[in-house]
Short mmCIF file of C-alpha atoms in Angstrom, two decimals:
data_model
loop_
_atom_site.label_atom_id
_atom_site.label_comp_id
_atom_site.label_asym_id
_atom_site.label_seq_id
_atom_site.Cartn_x
_atom_site.Cartn_y
_atom_site.Cartn_z
CA GLY A 1 171.90 179.21 110.35
CA ASN A 2 173.78 176.12 109.33
CA GLY A 3 173.85 175.42 113.03
CA CYS A 4 176.45 174.33 115.52
CA ALA A 5 175.54 171.17 117.37
CA SER A 6 175.23 172.75 120.82
CA PRO A 7 178.80 173.52 121.76
CA GLY A 8 178.22 173.06 125.44
CA PRO A 9 178.11 175.90 127.99
CA THR A 10 177.78 179.45 126.60
CA LEU A 11 180.01 182.35 127.55
CA LEU A 12 178.90 185.65 129.10
CA PHE A 13 179.67 188.74 127.02
CA VAL A 14 179.05 192.45 127.64
CA LYS A 15 177.32 194.68 125.03
CA THR A 16 178.15 198.32 125.45
CA SER A 17 176.39 201.24 123.77
CA ARG A 18 176.92 204.96 124.14
CA ALA A 19 173.46 205.43 125.65
CA GLU A 20 173.99 203.01 128.49
CA GLU A 21 176.33 203.61 131.30
CA GLN A 22 176.83 199.99 132.10
CA GLY A 23 177.11 197.32 129.44
CA ARG A 24 174.19 194.86 129.39
CA ARG A 25 175.39 191.30 129.75
CA PHE A 26 174.30 188.43 127.46
CA TYR A 27 175.01 184.78 126.82
CA ALA A 28 176.15 183.60 123.45
CA CYS A 29 177.69 180.55 121.87
CA SER A 30 181.29 180.11 122.91
CA ALA A 31 182.42 178.54 119.66
CA CYS A 32 180.74 180.82 117.13
CA ARG A 33 181.45 184.53 116.91
CA ASP A 34 178.96 184.99 114.10
CA ARG A 35 175.23 185.01 114.81
CA LYS A 36 174.71 183.45 111.34
CA ASP A 37 176.41 180.24 112.52
CA CYS A 38 174.76 179.86 115.84
CA SER A 39 171.79 182.02 116.70
CA PHE A 40 171.90 181.37 120.39
CA PHE A 41 171.54 184.66 122.25
CA GLN A 42 170.05 185.47 125.65
CA TRP A 43 170.25 188.50 127.86
CA GLU A 44 171.58 187.68 131.30
CA ASP A 45 168.51 189.04 133.08
CA GLU A 46 165.97 187.54 130.65
CA LYS A 47 163.32 184.95 131.59
CA VAL A 48 163.09 182.29 128.95
CA SER A 49 159.62 180.88 128.02
CA GLU A 50 158.86 177.18 128.02
CA ALA A 51 158.07 177.38 124.29
CA ARG A 52 161.46 178.89 123.55
CA LEU A 53 163.23 176.24 125.59
CA ALA A 54 161.39 173.48 123.78
CA ALA A 55 162.30 175.08 120.39
CA ARG A 56 165.93 175.25 121.44
CA GLU A 57 165.91 171.56 122.46
CA GLU A 58 164.39 170.65 119.09
CA TYR A 59 166.95 172.76 117.23
CA ASN A 60 169.79 171.07 119.12
CA ARG A 61 168.45 167.58 118.39
CA ASN A 62 168.27 168.36 114.69
CA HIS A 63 171.79 169.63 114.59
CA GLN A 64 173.39 166.65 116.32
CA PRO A 65 175.80 164.55 114.22
CA SER A 66 174.12 161.60 112.54
CA PHE A 67 176.33 159.07 114.35
CA THR A 68 177.92 158.90 117.79
CA HIS A 69 181.75 158.64 118.02
CA ARG A 70 181.44 154.97 119.00
CA GLN A 71 179.25 154.24 115.93
CA ASN A 72 181.73 156.13 113.73
CA ALA A 73 184.64 154.00 115.06
CA GLU A 74 182.64 150.80 114.21
CA ARG A 75 181.81 152.21 110.74
CA LEU A 76 185.57 152.89 110.12
CA LYS A 77 186.38 149.18 110.83
CA ASN A 78 183.79 148.13 108.23
CA PHE A 79 184.93 150.79 105.77
CA ILE A 80 188.55 149.54 105.91
CA LEU A 81 187.33 146.01 105.00
CA LEU A 82 185.76 147.24 101.77
CA PRO A 83 187.58 146.88 98.43
CA LEU A 84 188.94 150.20 97.17
CA SER A 85 186.26 150.50 94.54
CA GLN A 86 183.55 150.57 97.24
CA ARG A 87 185.20 153.06 99.47
CA LYS A 88 183.26 156.27 98.92
CA PHE A 89 183.27 159.61 100.77
CA CYS A 90 180.32 162.01 100.38
CA GLN A 91 181.65 165.48 99.92
CA ASP A 92 178.33 167.20 100.51
CA CYS A 93 177.81 165.46 103.86
CA GLN A 94 181.51 165.15 104.69
CA GLN A 95 180.96 161.48 105.53
CA LEU A 96 182.50 158.09 104.81
CA LEU A 97 179.79 155.94 103.26
CA LEU A 98 179.07 152.26 103.51
CA PRO A 99 177.53 150.63 100.38
CA ALA A 100 174.07 150.36 102.01
CA GLU A 101 174.06 154.21 102.35
CA TRP A 102 174.92 155.11 98.74
CA GLN A 103 171.29 155.28 97.81
CA GLU A 104 170.32 157.91 100.34
CA HIS A 105 173.21 160.08 99.16
CA SER A 106 172.30 159.83 95.44
CA GLY A 107 172.75 163.06 93.65
CA HIS A 108 175.53 164.06 96.08
CA GLN A 109 179.12 164.69 95.10
CA PHE A 110 181.25 161.54 95.87
CA GLN A 111 184.89 161.00 96.16
CA CYS A 112 185.79 157.39 95.23
CA ASP A 113 188.61 154.85 95.84
CA ILE A 114 189.47 156.33 99.31
CA SER A 115 192.96 154.86 100.04
CA THR A 116 194.37 153.92 103.46
CA ALA A 117 196.72 156.82 103.11
CA GLN A 118 193.79 159.20 102.67
CA LEU A 119 192.13 157.71 105.77
CA LYS A 120 195.36 158.53 107.70
CA THR A 121 195.28 162.18 106.47
CA PRO A 122 191.67 163.27 107.10
CA SER A 123 192.60 166.92 107.25
CA GLN A 124 193.27 166.76 103.49
CA LEU A 125 190.07 164.78 102.72
CA LEU A 126 187.78 167.03 104.72
CA TYR A 127 187.23 170.57 103.44
CA PRO A 128 188.43 173.20 105.86
CA LEU A 129 185.64 174.97 107.80
CA GLU A 130 186.81 178.42 106.77
CA ASN A 131 184.30 180.69 108.44
CA LYS A 132 186.94 182.68 110.29
CA LYS A 133 184.83 183.56 113.32
CA THR A 134 183.59 180.04 113.95
CA ASN A 135 186.14 177.48 113.15
CA ALA A 136 188.94 179.35 111.43
CA GLN A 137 190.38 175.98 110.44
CA TYR A 138 193.81 176.86 109.12
CA LEU A 139 196.10 173.92 108.88
CA PHE A 140 199.89 173.89 109.47
CA ALA A 141 202.03 173.78 106.35
CA ASP A 142 204.06 170.52 106.19
CA ARG A 143 207.31 172.36 106.89
CA SER A 144 206.00 173.81 110.15
CA CYS A 145 204.36 170.62 111.15
CA GLN A 146 207.48 168.61 110.60
CA PHE A 147 209.56 171.26 112.49
CA LEU A 148 207.16 171.07 115.50
CA LEU A 149 207.26 167.32 115.59
CA ASP A 150 211.09 167.21 115.35
CA LEU A 151 211.30 169.78 118.10
CA ILE A 152 208.94 167.85 120.37
CA ILE A 153 210.99 164.68 119.90
CA ALA A 154 214.31 166.52 120.40
CA LEU A 155 212.97 167.95 123.74
CA GLY A 156 212.22 164.38 124.86
CA PHE A 157 208.42 164.34 124.77
CA ARG A 158 206.65 161.15 123.84
CA ARG A 159 203.05 162.22 124.25
CA VAL A 160 201.35 165.18 122.57
CA LEU A 161 198.02 166.56 123.65
CA SER A 162 196.97 168.11 120.35
CA VAL A 163 194.38 170.79 121.02
CA GLY A 164 192.95 172.01 117.74
CA THR A 165 196.04 170.78 115.77
CA PRO A 166 194.69 167.98 113.48
CA ARG A 167 197.70 168.12 111.12
CA LEU A 168 200.16 167.53 113.86
CA HIS A 169 198.00 164.72 115.29
CA GLU A 170 197.69 162.93 111.95
CA MET A 171 201.40 163.25 111.26
CA ILE A 172 202.14 161.56 114.58
CA GLN A 173 199.46 158.87 114.16
CA SER A 174 200.58 158.13 110.63
CA LYS A 175 204.27 157.77 111.57
CA ALA A 176 203.34 155.54 114.45
CA SER A 177 201.36 153.20 112.25
CA GLN A 178 204.19 152.92 109.69
CA ASP A 179 207.16 152.58 112.04
CA LYS A 180 206.97 150.33 115.07
CA ASP A 181 210.00 152.06 116.58
CA PHE A 182 208.30 155.46 116.53
CA SER A 183 207.24 155.91 120.13
CA VAL A 184 205.36 159.29 120.11
CA ARG A 185 201.52 159.21 120.65
CA SER A 186 198.97 161.90 120.27
CA LEU A 187 195.45 162.66 121.48
CA LEU A 188 193.41 165.11 119.48
CA LEU A 189 190.97 167.47 121.19
CA ASP A 190 188.96 169.37 118.54
CA ILE A 191 185.61 171.00 118.01
CA ASP A 192 185.33 169.45 114.51
CA PHE A 193 183.28 166.30 115.08
CA ARG A 194 184.04 165.12 111.54
CA TYR A 195 187.35 163.69 112.89
CA SER A 196 185.40 161.10 114.93
CA GLN A 197 185.01 159.13 111.62
CA PHE A 198 188.75 158.55 111.41
CA TYR A 199 189.90 158.13 115.01
CA THR A 200 188.91 155.89 117.93
CA GLU A 201 187.76 157.24 121.22
CA ASP A 202 191.29 156.85 122.50
CA GLU A 203 192.66 159.05 119.75
CA PHE A 204 190.12 161.87 119.49
CA CYS A 205 187.83 163.75 121.91
CA HIS A 206 185.19 166.20 120.71
CA TYR A 207 186.15 169.32 122.70
CA ASN A 208 185.41 173.05 122.81
CA MET A 209 188.55 174.95 123.83
CA PHE A 210 186.59 178.18 124.55
CA ASN A 211 184.79 176.71 127.56
CA HIS A 212 186.73 173.46 128.34
CA TYR A 213 183.76 171.34 127.40
CA PHE A 214 184.09 167.62 126.59
CA PHE A 215 181.04 166.62 124.48
CA GLY A 216 181.65 162.99 125.36
CA GLY A 217 181.09 163.76 129.07
CA GLU A 218 183.01 161.99 131.84
CA ALA A 219 184.17 159.13 129.63
CA ALA A 220 185.97 161.57 127.30
CA GLN A 221 187.39 163.47 130.21
CA GLU A 222 188.67 160.15 131.63
CA THR A 223 190.31 159.38 128.25
CA CYS A 224 192.09 162.74 128.43
CA GLN A 225 193.08 162.25 132.07
CA GLN A 226 194.55 158.75 131.25
CA PHE A 227 196.48 160.17 128.34
CA LEU A 228 198.02 162.78 130.56
CA TYR A 229 199.05 160.25 133.13
CA GLN A 230 202.72 159.82 132.45
CA ASP A 231 204.85 156.77 133.01
CA THR A 232 208.51 157.25 133.51
CA GLY A 233 210.07 158.72 130.38
CA GLU A 234 206.74 159.34 128.75
CA ARG A 235 206.69 163.12 129.17
CA VAL A 236 203.64 165.02 127.92
CA ILE A 237 203.49 168.35 126.02
CA MET A 238 200.32 170.18 125.01
CA VAL A 239 200.35 171.89 121.59
CA THR A 240 197.49 174.21 120.68
CA ASP A 241 196.60 176.37 117.70
CA PRO A 242 193.41 178.29 118.51
CA PRO A 243 191.41 180.44 116.07
CA PHE A 244 193.12 183.89 116.05
CA GLY A 245 189.81 185.71 116.63
CA GLY A 246 189.48 183.71 119.85
CA LEU A 247 189.14 185.31 123.23
CA VAL A 248 192.52 184.98 124.93
CA GLU A 249 190.93 185.06 128.38
CA ALA A 250 188.49 182.20 127.62
CA LEU A 251 191.26 180.12 126.02
CA ALA A 252 193.69 180.70 128.92
CA SER A 253 191.01 179.62 131.35
CA SER A 254 190.51 176.30 129.46
CA PHE A 255 194.25 175.72 129.11
CA LYS A 256 194.64 176.21 132.85
CA LYS A 257 192.03 173.57 133.42
CA LEU A 258 193.87 171.12 131.17
CA MET A 259 197.08 171.96 133.11
CA THR A 260 195.23 171.15 136.30
CA MET A 261 194.12 167.80 134.90
CA TRP A 262 197.75 167.12 134.09
CA ARG A 263 198.87 168.14 137.56
CA GLU A 264 196.34 165.84 139.19
CA THR A 265 197.88 162.86 137.40
CA GLU A 266 201.32 163.57 138.83
CA LYS A 267 202.43 160.97 141.34
CA GLU A 268 205.29 162.78 143.11
CA GLY A 269 205.18 166.19 144.69
CA ASP A 270 205.85 168.13 141.47
CA ASN A 271 202.92 170.35 142.30
CA ASN A 272 204.54 173.62 141.46
CA GLN A 273 205.26 172.51 137.91
CA GLU A 274 203.27 173.47 134.80
CA MET A 275 202.42 171.07 132.01
CA PRO A 276 204.82 171.94 129.14
CA MET A 277 203.00 173.75 126.43
CA PHE A 278 203.33 175.33 122.94
CA TRP A 279 200.58 177.88 122.35
CA ILE A 280 200.62 178.95 118.68
CA PHE A 281 199.26 182.45 118.19
CA PRO A 282 200.09 185.79 116.46
CA TYR A 283 202.86 187.85 118.05
CA PHE A 284 200.64 190.89 118.66
CA PHE A 285 198.85 188.90 121.46
CA GLU A 286 202.10 188.57 123.38
CA SER A 287 201.19 190.91 126.26
CA ARG A 288 197.74 189.24 126.64
CA ILE A 289 199.18 185.78 126.84
CA LEU A 290 201.87 186.74 129.26
CA GLU A 291 199.23 188.32 131.46
CA PHE A 292 197.65 184.91 131.96
CA PHE A 293 200.84 182.81 131.76
CA PRO A 294 203.80 184.82 133.15
CA SER A 295 206.12 181.83 132.77
CA PHE A 296 205.69 181.83 128.93
CA SER A 297 207.93 183.50 126.43
CA MET A 298 207.63 184.03 122.69
CA MET A 299 209.84 182.26 120.14
CA ASP A 300 210.85 183.82 116.88
CA TYR A 301 209.87 180.81 114.73
CA GLN A 302 207.28 181.76 112.05
CA VAL A 303 204.52 179.18 111.80
CA ASP A 304 203.12 178.84 108.29
CA TYR A 305 199.72 177.59 107.13
CA ASP A 306 198.65 175.74 103.95
CA ASN A 307 195.30 177.36 103.34
CA HIS A 308 195.76 180.82 104.66
CA ALA A 309 196.18 183.50 102.01
CA LEU A 310 198.27 185.77 104.24
CA TYR A 311 200.31 183.35 106.33
CA LYS A 312 201.97 181.24 103.66
CA HIS A 313 205.72 180.82 103.46
CA GLY A 314 207.49 182.23 100.48
CA LYS A 315 206.27 184.43 97.60
CA THR A 316 202.63 183.65 97.45
CA GLY A 317 201.68 185.08 100.90
CA ARG A 318 201.40 188.82 101.43
CA ARG A 319 204.26 188.87 103.84
CA GLN A 320 205.90 186.82 106.59
CA SER A 321 203.58 185.05 108.99
CA PRO A 322 202.90 186.78 112.30
CA VAL A 323 202.24 183.46 114.04
CA ARG A 324 204.64 182.44 116.74
CA ILE A 325 205.15 179.76 119.44
CA PHE A 326 204.53 180.80 123.05
CA THR A 327 205.99 178.37 125.53
CA ASN A 328 206.89 177.74 129.15
CA ILE A 329 209.93 175.67 128.09
CA THR A 330 213.31 177.32 128.69
CA PRO A 331 213.91 179.42 125.51
CA ARG A 332 217.48 178.24 124.88
CA ARG A 333 216.20 174.63 124.59
CA VAL A 334 213.88 175.58 121.71
CA VAL A 335 216.38 175.14 118.89
CA LEU A 336 215.30 176.92 115.65
CA PRO A 337 216.59 175.78 112.18
CA ILE A 338 219.82 177.58 111.22
CA GLU A 339 219.11 176.76 107.54
CA GLU A 340 216.03 178.95 107.76
CA GLY A 341 218.05 181.89 108.98
CA TYR A 342 217.58 181.55 112.76
CA ARG A 343 220.66 182.10 114.96
CA PHE A 344 221.43 181.85 118.66
CA CYS A 345 221.84 185.06 120.65
CA THR A 346 224.24 184.37 123.48
CA ILE A 347 223.08 187.40 125.56
CA CYS A 348 219.33 186.60 125.28
CA GLN A 349 220.07 182.86 125.45
CA ARG A 350 217.51 182.09 122.77
CA TYR A 351 217.24 181.58 119.01
CA VAL A 352 216.20 184.60 116.99
CA SER A 353 215.39 185.31 113.39
CA SER A 354 218.20 186.71 111.19
CA GLY A 355 216.81 190.22 111.03
CA ASN A 356 216.39 190.42 114.83
CA GLN A 357 219.38 192.41 116.07
CA HIS A 358 220.28 192.65 119.69
CA CYS A 359 219.72 196.20 120.98
CA GLU A 360 222.35 197.38 123.41
CA ILE A 361 220.00 199.87 125.14
CA CYS A 362 217.02 197.51 125.60
CA ASN A 363 219.44 194.66 126.19
CA SER A 364 217.35 192.21 124.17
CA CYS A 365 216.61 191.10 120.65
CA THR A 366 213.56 193.39 120.17
CA SER A 367 212.07 192.56 116.76
CA LYS A 368 208.72 190.83 116.81
CA ASP A 369 208.05 190.56 113.06
CA GLY A 370 211.33 189.38 111.55
CA ARG A 371 212.46 192.80 110.27
CA ARG A 372 215.26 194.77 111.97
CA TRP A 373 213.70 197.21 114.50
CA LYS A 374 215.20 200.53 115.53
CA HIS A 375 215.56 202.09 118.94
CA CYS A 376 213.66 205.32 119.66
CA ALA A 377 215.33 207.32 122.51
CA LEU A 378 212.16 209.32 123.20
CA CYS A 379 209.90 206.25 123.52
CA ASN A 380 212.82 204.48 125.28
CA LYS A 381 212.15 201.27 123.29
CA CYS A 382 212.64 199.64 119.90
CA VAL A 383 209.92 200.20 117.25
CA LYS A 384 209.12 198.93 113.75
CA PRO A 385 211.46 200.25 111.08
CA SER A 386 208.59 202.05 109.19
CA TRP A 387 207.55 204.06 112.29
CA ILE A 388 208.66 207.56 113.18
CA HIS A 389 208.32 209.49 116.41
CA CYS A 390 205.27 211.85 116.38
CA ASP A 391 205.50 214.76 118.87
CA LYS A 392 201.76 215.30 118.88
CA CYS A 393 200.98 211.72 119.87
CA ASN A 394 204.14 211.55 121.99
CA CYS A 395 205.01 208.12 120.58
CA CYS A 396 206.15 206.33 117.44
CA ALA A 397 203.59 205.56 114.72
CA LEU A 398 203.34 205.04 110.95
CA GLN A 399 204.29 208.21 109.00
CA ASP A 400 200.80 208.77 107.62
CA HIS A 401 198.87 207.95 110.83
CA SER A 402 196.11 210.37 111.83
CA CYS A 403 197.08 211.94 115.14
CA GLU A 404 194.91 211.37 118.24
CA ARG A 405 193.17 208.65 116.23
CA THR A 406 190.66 208.18 119.02
CA ASP A 407 188.79 211.33 117.86
CA ALA A 408 185.90 209.16 116.82
CA GLY A 409 184.94 209.14 120.48
CA CYS A 410 184.76 206.42 123.08
CA PHE A 411 182.06 203.77 122.79
CA VAL A 412 181.13 204.11 126.44
CA CYS A 413 180.89 207.86 127.06
CA GLY A 414 181.17 209.30 123.53
CA LYS A 415 184.09 211.66 124.51
CA ALA A 416 187.19 211.96 122.34
CA GLY A 417 190.81 211.23 123.32
CA HIS A 418 190.55 207.73 124.69
CA LYS A 419 189.29 204.27 123.79
CA ARG A 420 186.60 202.17 125.52
CA SER A 421 189.21 200.09 127.40
CA THR A 422 190.56 203.15 129.19
CA CYS A 423 187.31 205.00 129.77
CA PRO A 424 187.20 206.67 133.20
CA ARG A 425 183.47 205.79 133.34
CA LEU A 426 184.31 202.13 133.40
CA SER A 427 186.66 202.54 136.27
CA LEU A 428 184.01 204.40 138.24
CA ALA A 429 181.37 201.77 137.53
#
């Protein structure tokens, strides 16, 4: 495939088939969900030959970036000294070029006259890696990015650990370079090594959030640790925007490790505290996220993206964005913009979207998707407005749903009436 430059430790997955009682476990790349992007695959119980190990080493060497982060930082210094007419960016290689390198990129597509402003907004210069399963690089729309930054400042944070949020990072860095009174700082942790061309080793760490792996080893980990070390009044918040196809369990495990790094920097005995965090993810993952982080709650704010066909604000997108902010910050402190239709519910003590009505029976504002939900007495909870109660299924569903939809049979035992996750076979195993 086009290769991923060895994303660090792999993850263990389970492959289940109807024929086998127990799933057979295998290792695969933690950053790529698609075999076409990273062909790494190995059964857990498989012995690997010397030849195959050597081939893998060779493959990894060939897929390493052409420069180290340190070399890239040096190159940037030289690039900035060039007159505008000599500042070229190779679109094919996604690389800033120095004049001596033009020759070896001849025949490639160039972008010329790269301004200082463009160097400060690399997320607009680089093309988004849009293979959904691998990078799913969707970037915050300006409106959402500005909202997040204003909120972070209003909450009194001065340092932002930006995990997979390059737009937020560059907005902070850019403001800091233009305004000496702007005191917020950001450190970007991201799997996209292309950012190393634009940021120093104190501003960017090459990082895989699926297995908490710092490619720069101990030095990079130390950079992150130092950044999390807070002086008085320099409170830190972590903001993360993982790929939506990402495994919640793997992400939660990494985020807990980052929280631990933060806790270890604490001087006083604040050991029971959690690092403040915004985890940006679709609302239908709410129960999964709360399973790993019981202190979190979901805010009603709809986060929009620039280059995502479905999750755009306004008329062009298919509908409202399902992406929300999950946070361990007290909900009432997360003030949402009144001018965008959010209002404060005094009973729930949090800001909710205008269509989100407080239900007397559930005693909460129950809508998750921005539309007004309705209470079903039989289900004893609020449901989407388009759902009706189905006596066969004994729950609410879309009007034209097929009853007992699990007829197709369970993956594990082949029987109808339940899904793999609730198979009695698995609980016996």
